[in-house]
Coordinates of C-alpha atoms and ligand atoms in Angstrom, one line a residue:
Chain U
M1 CA 39.0 157.9 138.6
E2 CA 38.1 161.2 137.0
L3 CA 35.9 164.0 138.3
Q4 CA 33.7 166.1 136.0
T5 CA 32.4 169.2 137.6
R6 CA 30.0 171.9 136.4
I7 CA 28.3 174.8 138.1
I8 CA 24.5 175.3 137.4
E9 CA 23.2 178.4 139.1
D10 CA 24.0 177.9 142.8
T11 CA 24.6 174.2 142.5
L12 CA 27.7 172.2 142.0
L13 CA 27.3 169.1 139.8
V14 CA 29.9 166.4 140.4
K15 CA 30.1 163.3 138.2
I16 CA 32.3 160.6 139.6
V17 CA 33.8 158.5 136.8
G18 CA 35.4 155.3 138.0
E19 CA 36.1 153.9 141.4
L20 CA 35.5 155.6 144.7
D21 CA 37.8 154.2 147.4
H22 CA 40.3 155.5 150.0
H23 CA 42.9 156.2 147.3
S24 CA 40.6 158.2 145.0
S25 CA 38.4 159.8 147.7
E26 CA 41.3 162.1 148.9
D27 CA 41.6 163.6 145.4
I28 CA 37.8 163.9 145.1
R29 CA 37.5 165.6 148.4
N30 CA 40.2 168.2 147.7
Q31 CA 38.7 169.1 144.3
I32 CA 35.2 169.4 145.6
D33 CA 36.1 171.4 148.7
K34 CA 38.1 173.9 146.6
L35 CA 34.9 174.6 144.6
L36 CA 32.6 174.6 147.7
S37 CA 34.7 177.3 149.3
S38 CA 32.9 179.7 146.9
N39 CA 30.0 181.4 148.7
S40 CA 27.9 181.3 145.5
I41 CA 27.6 177.5 145.6
I42 CA 25.1 176.2 148.0
N43 CA 23.8 172.8 146.7
I44 CA 25.6 169.7 145.5
I45 CA 24.4 167.1 143.0
F46 CA 26.5 163.9 142.8
D47 CA 25.9 162.1 139.4
L48 CA 26.7 158.4 140.1
S49 CA 25.9 157.1 136.7
H50 CA 29.6 156.3 136.0
M51 CA 30.7 155.3 139.5
N52 CA 31.5 151.7 139.1
F53 CA 32.9 150.9 142.5
M54 CA 32.6 152.3 146.0
D55 CA 33.5 151.2 149.5
S56 CA 33.1 152.7 153.0
S57 CA 35.9 155.3 152.3
G58 CA 33.4 156.7 149.8
V59 CA 30.7 156.8 152.5
G60 CA 33.1 159.0 154.6
M61 CA 33.6 161.3 151.6
F62 CA 29.8 161.6 151.0
M63 CA 29.2 162.3 154.7
G64 CA 31.9 165.0 154.8
R65 CA 30.4 166.8 151.8
Y66 CA 26.9 166.5 153.3
K67 CA 28.2 168.4 156.4
K68 CA 29.6 171.2 154.3
I69 CA 26.4 171.6 152.3
K70 CA 24.3 171.6 155.5
M71 CA 26.5 174.4 156.9
K72 CA 25.5 176.4 153.8
N73 CA 21.8 175.5 154.3
G74 CA 22.0 173.9 150.9
I75 CA 20.5 170.7 149.5
P76 CA 22.6 167.5 149.0
V77 CA 21.5 165.3 146.1
M78 CA 22.4 162.1 144.3
I79 CA 21.2 161.2 140.8
N80 CA 21.5 158.3 138.4
I81 CA 22.3 155.7 141.1
Q82 CA 23.3 152.3 139.9
D83 CA 21.8 149.2 141.5
S84 CA 25.2 147.8 142.3
N85 CA 25.9 150.8 144.6
R86 CA 22.5 151.0 146.2
R87 CA 23.1 148.4 149.0
L88 CA 26.1 150.2 150.5
L89 CA 24.5 153.7 150.2
K90 CA 21.4 152.3 152.0
M91 CA 23.3 150.4 154.6
S92 CA 25.4 153.4 155.6
G93 CA 22.3 155.7 155.9
L94 CA 23.3 158.0 153.1
F95 CA 19.8 157.9 151.7
N96 CA 18.6 159.5 155.0
I97 CA 20.7 162.6 154.4
Y98 CA 20.9 162.8 150.6
Q99 CA 17.9 163.3 148.4
E100 CA 17.7 161.0 145.5
Y101 CA 16.4 162.0 142.1
K102 CA 16.3 160.0 138.9
D103 CA 18.2 162.4 136.7
L104 CA 19.6 166.0 136.5
D105 CA 16.4 167.6 135.3
D106 CA 14.4 166.2 138.2
A107 CA 17.2 167.3 140.6
I108 CA 17.4 170.8 139.3
L109 CA 13.6 171.2 139.5
A110 CA 13.5 170.0 143.0
I111 CA 16.4 172.2 144.1
R112 CA 14.6 175.3 142.5
R113 CA 11.4 174.3 144.3
G114 CA 13.3 173.7 147.6
S115 CA 15.0 177.1 147.4
D116 CA 11.7 178.9 146.9
E117 CA 10.2 177.6 150.1
Chain R
M1 CA 37.5 122.6 143.2
N2 CA 40.5 123.4 145.3
N3 CA 43.0 126.2 144.6
K4 CA 45.3 128.6 146.4
M5 CA 46.9 132.0 145.8
K6 CA 49.1 134.3 147.8
L7 CA 49.7 138.0 147.1
E8 CA 52.3 140.3 148.7
I9 CA 51.8 144.1 148.3
L10 CA 53.2 147.2 149.8
S11 CA 50.9 149.3 151.9
K12 CA 50.3 151.9 149.2
S13 CA 46.8 153.2 148.6
E14 CA 47.3 152.6 144.9
N15 CA 47.4 148.9 145.7
E16 CA 43.8 148.9 147.1
S17 CA 42.3 148.6 143.6
F18 CA 45.0 146.2 142.5
A19 CA 44.3 143.8 145.4
R20 CA 40.6 143.7 144.9
V21 CA 40.9 143.2 141.2
V22 CA 43.4 140.3 141.7
V23 CA 41.2 138.6 144.4
S24 CA 38.1 139.0 142.2
A25 CA 39.9 137.6 139.2
F26 CA 40.9 134.5 141.3
A27 CA 37.3 134.1 142.5
T28 CA 35.9 134.0 138.9
Q29 CA 36.9 130.3 138.9
L30 CA 33.8 129.7 141.0
D31 CA 31.6 131.4 138.3
P32 CA 30.2 134.0 140.7
T33 CA 27.4 136.4 139.8
I34 CA 28.3 140.1 139.2
E35 CA 26.8 140.8 142.6
E36 CA 28.9 138.2 144.3
I37 CA 32.0 139.6 142.7
T38 CA 31.1 143.1 143.8
D39 CA 30.7 141.8 147.4
I40 CA 34.1 140.2 147.4
K41 CA 35.7 143.3 145.8
T42 CA 34.2 145.6 148.4
A43 CA 35.1 143.4 151.3
V44 CA 38.7 143.0 150.2
S45 CA 39.0 146.8 149.6
E46 CA 37.8 147.4 153.2
A47 CA 40.3 145.0 154.8
V48 CA 43.3 146.2 152.7
T49 CA 42.4 149.8 153.3
N50 CA 42.3 149.1 157.0
S51 CA 45.8 147.6 157.0
I52 CA 47.1 150.6 155.1
I53 CA 45.4 153.3 157.2
H54 CA 45.1 151.8 160.6
G55 CA 47.7 149.0 160.7
Y56 CA 50.6 150.9 159.2
N57 CA 49.8 154.5 158.3
K58 CA 53.0 154.1 156.2
D59 CA 53.3 153.2 152.5
D60 CA 56.3 150.8 152.5
E61 CA 55.1 147.9 154.7
I62 CA 54.1 144.5 153.7
I63 CA 50.5 143.2 153.4
H64 CA 49.8 139.6 152.6
I65 CA 46.6 138.4 151.0
L66 CA 45.9 134.6 151.0
C67 CA 43.1 133.2 149.0
E68 CA 41.8 129.6 149.0
I69 CA 39.0 128.0 147.2
I70 CA 37.5 124.9 148.8
D71 CA 34.6 123.4 146.9
N72 CA 32.3 126.4 146.3
E73 CA 33.7 128.6 149.0
I74 CA 36.3 131.3 148.8
I75 CA 38.4 132.2 151.8
V76 CA 40.3 135.4 151.8
E77 CA 42.9 136.3 154.5
V78 CA 44.3 139.9 154.8
I79 CA 47.3 140.1 157.1
D80 CA 49.4 143.0 158.3
Y81 CA 52.1 143.2 160.9
G82 CA 51.3 146.7 162.1
M83 CA 49.7 148.4 165.1
G84 CA 47.0 145.9 165.7
I85 CA 43.5 146.1 167.3
E86 CA 43.3 146.2 171.1
N87 CA 39.5 146.1 171.3
I88 CA 38.1 143.9 168.5
E89 CA 34.5 144.1 169.8
Q90 CA 34.6 147.9 169.6
A91 CA 36.3 147.9 166.2
R92 CA 33.5 145.8 164.8
E93 CA 30.8 148.2 166.0
P94 CA 29.0 150.1 163.1
L95 CA 30.2 153.7 162.9
Y96 CA 33.1 153.2 165.3
T97 CA 36.3 154.7 163.9
S98 CA 39.6 155.6 165.7
K99 CA 40.2 158.2 163.0
P100 CA 37.1 160.4 162.6
H101 CA 39.4 163.4 161.6
L102 CA 40.2 161.5 158.4
E103 CA 36.5 161.3 157.4
R104 CA 36.4 157.6 158.1
S105 CA 32.9 156.3 158.3
G106 CA 33.5 153.4 160.7
M107 CA 31.5 151.1 158.4
G108 CA 34.4 148.9 157.1
F109 CA 33.8 145.9 159.3
T110 CA 30.0 146.2 158.9
V111 CA 30.5 146.1 155.2
M112 CA 32.7 143.1 155.3
E113 CA 30.2 141.3 157.6
S114 CA 27.2 142.0 155.4
F115 CA 28.9 141.3 152.1
M116 CA 30.6 138.1 153.1
D117 CA 29.2 135.0 155.0
S118 CA 31.6 135.3 157.9
V119 CA 34.4 137.5 159.1
T120 CA 36.9 136.6 161.8
I121 CA 39.4 139.0 163.3
N122 CA 42.6 138.0 165.1
S123 CA 45.0 140.6 166.3
V124 CA 48.2 140.6 168.4
P125 CA 48.9 144.3 168.6
G126 CA 52.4 145.1 167.2
V127 CA 52.8 141.6 165.8
E128 CA 50.0 140.5 163.4
T129 CA 46.4 141.4 162.5
K130 CA 44.5 138.9 160.4
V131 CA 41.1 139.3 158.9
V132 CA 39.6 136.0 157.5
M133 CA 36.5 136.3 155.3
K134 CA 34.5 133.5 153.8
K135 CA 31.9 133.4 151.1
S136 CA 30.2 130.5 149.4
I137 CA 29.4 131.1 145.8
K138 CA 25.9 129.9 145.0
S139 CA 26.0 130.0 141.3
I140 CA 28.7 127.3 140.9
K141 CA 28.4 125.2 137.8
S142 CA 27.9 121.5 138.4
Y143 CA 31.0 119.9 137.0
Ligands
ADP1 N1 44.3 146.3 160.2 C1 44.0 147.1 161.3 N2 45.0 147.4 162.2 C2 44.7 148.2 163.2 N3 43.5 148.7 163.5 C3 42.5 148.4 162.7 C4 42.7 147.5 161.6 N4 41.5 147.4 161.0 C5 40.6 148.1 161.7 N5 41.2 148.7 162.7 C6 40.5 149.5 163.8 O1 39.1 149.2 163.7 C7 38.3 150.4 163.5 C8 37.1 150.2 162.6 O2 37.4 149.8 161.3 P1 36.4 150.1 160.2 O3 35.1 149.5 160.6 O4 37.0 149.6 158.9 O5 36.2 151.7 160.2 P2 37.1 152.8 159.6 O6 38.2 152.2 158.7 O7 36.2 153.7 158.9 O8 37.8 153.5 160.8 C9 39.3 151.4 162.9 O9 39.0 152.7 163.1 C10 40.6 151.0 163.6 O10 40.7 151.6 164.8
MG2 MG1 37.9 150.7 157.3

């Protein structure tokens, strides 16, 4: 598993490359939370285009990051979701708390619009 | 087709991916679809992770994984000899976790149940906990 992160305005973009399970989620959580401790980051976008496996430990990781973003009054987003991951994301209710957008451009536009409201 | 395989691993989190890859490689004999392989991989990952986190919470204990293929069905047993489950009915409930502080989602058994055809749990706390999962592979070639 490899994590690629980038900061765009007040949004943290996180690309998960590889497998999200109990073993890798600990690493992911620590890396993301270090970046989220900065007050200038409010929103999070998870790019799932290269996440080729996930189990319920991943669900816990996504729920935990959702809580952190909500405390900042930010917007939690997922983009580039693969069909193979869709069932578990849906079953675990993550689509009720994360907004889904097709790609990065759509997500950034939606976040800008949301922040203006 | 009939076949068997037995795997013994230590309760290290690195072995979660190893275990699911081995079981899914064994299952390929049934010519499953990519979706069926994903289902098996995910279910195995859930059961092995549970043995590591809940059964032992230690990284040097033994986990056994037994696989059997009978006709077009694969049967996977994940066994640990750790703490065990006192209340199986509660453990199976969606969202129930005994370790919420570890960001567990409590969805493990729900995932196993929906990705496999059947899931049976047997536990004698402190002695043995066994999760048996079965799945028939629809796409079997006619030999
Ligand atoms: N092998 C096991 N040994 C002991 N307890 C277990 C085992 N597997 C599951 N459990 C118990 O069942 C509960 C529910 O498991 P699960 O649905 O996978 O959720 P989670 O792993 O997120 O807690 C666990 O929190 C734990 O208390
Ligand atoms: Mg679990």
